[in-house]
C-alpha cells in the first residue's frame, strides 16, 4: 500500500502537458483501484475468499497496465508488454 501511495504522490508532483493530464488521471485512478483490490485480498479470511477476488485483481491490473502504456506513449516510450 505504501508503494502505491508513494507512486501516486510522486506522479502528482510531475509537470505534464495539459493533453497528457487525462492519461495521468487514468493512471492514478487505476493505481487506486488496484490498491483497493490488493487490500481486499490481503484481508480475506480464507483462501477461497482471496481467490474470489482474482478476476477483480486481473481486471484492475490490466486497466493499470493499459493506462500506464497510454502515458508511456505520451512520453515517447514503448509500451510494456501485457501478459495474456
PDB file of C-alpha atoms in Angstrom:
ATOM      1  CA  UNK A   1       0.000   0.000   0.000  1.00  0.00           C
ATOM      2  CA  UNK A   2       2.816   2.392   0.826  1.00  0.00           C
ATOM      3  CA  UNK A   3       4.462   1.910  -2.557  1.00  0.00           C
ATOM      4  CA  UNK A   4       1.197   2.772  -4.333  1.00  0.00           C
ATOM      5  CA  UNK A   5       0.829   5.916  -2.222  1.00  0.00           C
ATOM      6  CA  UNK A   6       4.409   6.970  -2.902  1.00  0.00           C
ATOM      7  CA  UNK A   7       3.948   6.382  -6.631  1.00  0.00           C
ATOM      8  CA  UNK A   8       0.705   8.382  -6.765  1.00  0.00           C
ATOM      9  CA  UNK A   9       2.156  11.221  -4.680  1.00  0.00           C
ATOM     10  CA  UNK A  10       5.275  11.466  -6.813  1.00  0.00           C
ATOM     11  CA  UNK A  11       3.315  11.255 -10.076  1.00  0.00           C
ATOM     12  CA  UNK A  12       1.171  14.192  -8.962  1.00  0.00           C
ATOM     13  CA  UNK A  13       4.293  16.322  -8.428  1.00  0.00           C
ATOM     14  CA  UNK A  14       5.451  15.965 -12.025  1.00  0.00           C
ATOM     15  CA  UNK A  15       4.517  18.591 -14.582  1.00  0.00           C
ATOM     16  CA  UNK A  16       2.650  17.145 -17.556  1.00  0.00           C
ATOM     17  CA  UNK A  17       1.223  18.934 -20.546  1.00  0.00           C
ATOM     18  CA  UNK A  18      -2.477  19.591 -20.485  1.00  0.00           C
ATOM     19  CA  UNK A  19      -3.043  16.985 -23.196  1.00  0.00           C
ATOM     20  CA  UNK A  20      -1.358  14.335 -21.000  1.00  0.00           C
ATOM     21  CA  UNK A  21      -3.402  15.109 -17.887  1.00  0.00           C
ATOM     22  CA  UNK A  22      -6.214  12.733 -18.907  1.00  0.00           C
ATOM     23  CA  UNK A  23      -3.776   9.832 -19.130  1.00  0.00           C
ATOM     24  CA  UNK A  24      -2.133  10.798 -15.831  1.00  0.00           C
ATOM     25  CA  UNK A  25      -5.576  10.809 -14.201  1.00  0.00           C
ATOM     26  CA  UNK A  26      -6.273   7.349 -15.627  1.00  0.00           C
ATOM     27  CA  UNK A  27      -3.002   6.004 -14.216  1.00  0.00           C
ATOM     28  CA  UNK A  28      -3.836   7.441 -10.790  1.00  0.00           C
ATOM     29  CA  UNK A  29      -7.375   6.056 -10.924  1.00  0.00           C
ATOM     30  CA  UNK A  30      -6.183   2.610 -11.996  1.00  0.00           C
ATOM     31  CA  UNK A  31      -3.474   2.545  -9.321  1.00  0.00           C
ATOM     32  CA  UNK A  32      -6.020   3.420  -6.625  1.00  0.00           C
ATOM     33  CA  UNK A  33      -8.405   0.716  -7.877  1.00  0.00           C
ATOM     34  CA  UNK A  34      -5.639  -1.880  -7.838  1.00  0.00           C
ATOM     35  CA  UNK A  35      -4.695  -0.848  -4.313  1.00  0.00           C
ATOM     36  CA  UNK A  36      -8.287  -1.397  -3.149  1.00  0.00           C
ATOM     37  CA  UNK A  37      -8.382  -4.914  -4.607  1.00  0.00           C
ATOM     38  CA  UNK A  38      -4.987  -5.751  -3.110  1.00  0.00           C
ATOM     39  CA  UNK A  39      -6.189  -4.628   0.316  1.00  0.00           C
ATOM     40  CA  UNK A  40      -9.340  -6.721  -0.066  1.00  0.00           C
ATOM     41  CA  UNK A  41      -7.264  -9.769  -0.958  1.00  0.00           C
ATOM     42  CA  UNK A  42      -4.867  -9.192   1.919  1.00  0.00           C
ATOM     43  CA  UNK A  43      -7.732  -9.051   4.396  1.00  0.00           C
ATOM     44  CA  UNK A  44      -9.585 -12.088   3.040  1.00  0.00           C
ATOM     45  CA  UNK A  45     -10.443 -14.567   5.770  1.00  0.00           C
ATOM     46  CA  UNK A  46      -9.912 -17.657   3.624  1.00  0.00           C
ATOM     47  CA  UNK A  47      -8.057 -18.664   0.505  1.00  0.00           C
ATOM     48  CA  UNK A  48     -11.419 -19.128  -1.212  1.00  0.00           C
ATOM     49  CA  UNK A  49     -12.320 -15.511  -0.386  1.00  0.00           C
ATOM     50  CA  UNK A  50      -8.996 -14.327  -1.796  1.00  0.00           C
ATOM     51  CA  UNK A  51      -9.416 -16.460  -4.917  1.00  0.00           C
ATOM     52  CA  UNK A  52     -12.868 -14.977  -5.472  1.00  0.00           C
ATOM     53  CA  UNK A  53     -11.168 -11.615  -5.972  1.00  0.00           C
ATOM     54  CA  UNK A  54      -8.771 -12.901  -8.636  1.00  0.00           C
ATOM     55  CA  UNK A  55     -10.908 -11.598 -11.521  1.00  0.00           C
ATOM     56  CA  UNK A  56     -11.109  -8.171  -9.875  1.00  0.00           C
ATOM     57  CA  UNK A  57      -7.338  -8.212  -9.428  1.00  0.00           C
ATOM     58  CA  UNK A  58      -6.710  -9.188 -13.049  1.00  0.00           C
ATOM     59  CA  UNK A  59      -9.119  -6.520 -14.330  1.00  0.00           C
ATOM     60  CA  UNK A  60      -7.555  -3.819 -12.145  1.00  0.00           C
ATOM     61  CA  UNK A  61      -4.064  -4.892 -13.136  1.00  0.00           C
ATOM     62  CA  UNK A  62      -4.945  -4.874 -16.839  1.00  0.00           C
ATOM     63  CA  UNK A  63      -6.551  -1.431 -16.521  1.00  0.00           C
ATOM     64  CA  UNK A  64      -3.436  -0.152 -14.791  1.00  0.00           C
ATOM     65  CA  UNK A  65      -1.155  -1.552 -17.472  1.00  0.00           C
ATOM     66  CA  UNK A  66      -3.304  -0.067 -20.227  1.00  0.00           C
ATOM     67  CA  UNK A  67      -3.338   3.346 -18.554  1.00  0.00           C
ATOM     68  CA  UNK A  68       0.410   3.216 -17.975  1.00  0.00           C
ATOM     69  CA  UNK A  69       1.026   2.321 -21.598  1.00  0.00           C
ATOM     70  CA  UNK A  70      -1.029   5.311 -22.742  1.00  0.00           C
ATOM     71  CA  UNK A  71       1.098   7.587 -20.578  1.00  0.00           C
ATOM     72  CA  UNK A  72       4.273   5.883 -21.792  1.00  0.00           C
ATOM     73  CA  UNK A  73       3.133   6.605 -25.345  1.00  0.00           C
ATOM     74  CA  UNK A  74       2.593  10.253 -24.430  1.00  0.00           C
ATOM     75  CA  UNK A  75       6.194  10.333 -23.191  1.00  0.00           C
ATOM     76  CA  UNK A  76       7.530   8.682 -26.346  1.00  0.00           C
ATOM     77  CA  UNK A  77       8.315   5.413 -24.588  1.00  0.00           C
ATOM     78  CA  UNK A  78       7.440   1.961 -25.919  1.00  0.00           C
ATOM     79  CA  UNK A  79       4.597   0.089 -24.242  1.00  0.00           C
ATOM     80  CA  UNK A  80       5.301  -2.548 -21.649  1.00  0.00           C
ATOM     81  CA  UNK A  81       4.112  -5.929 -22.953  1.00  0.00           C
ATOM     82  CA  UNK A  82       0.957  -7.063 -21.208  1.00  0.00           C
ATOM     83  CA  UNK A  83       0.536 -10.676 -20.155  1.00  0.00           C
ATOM     84  CA  UNK A  84      -2.387 -12.578 -21.579  1.00  0.00           C
TER      85      UNK A  84
END
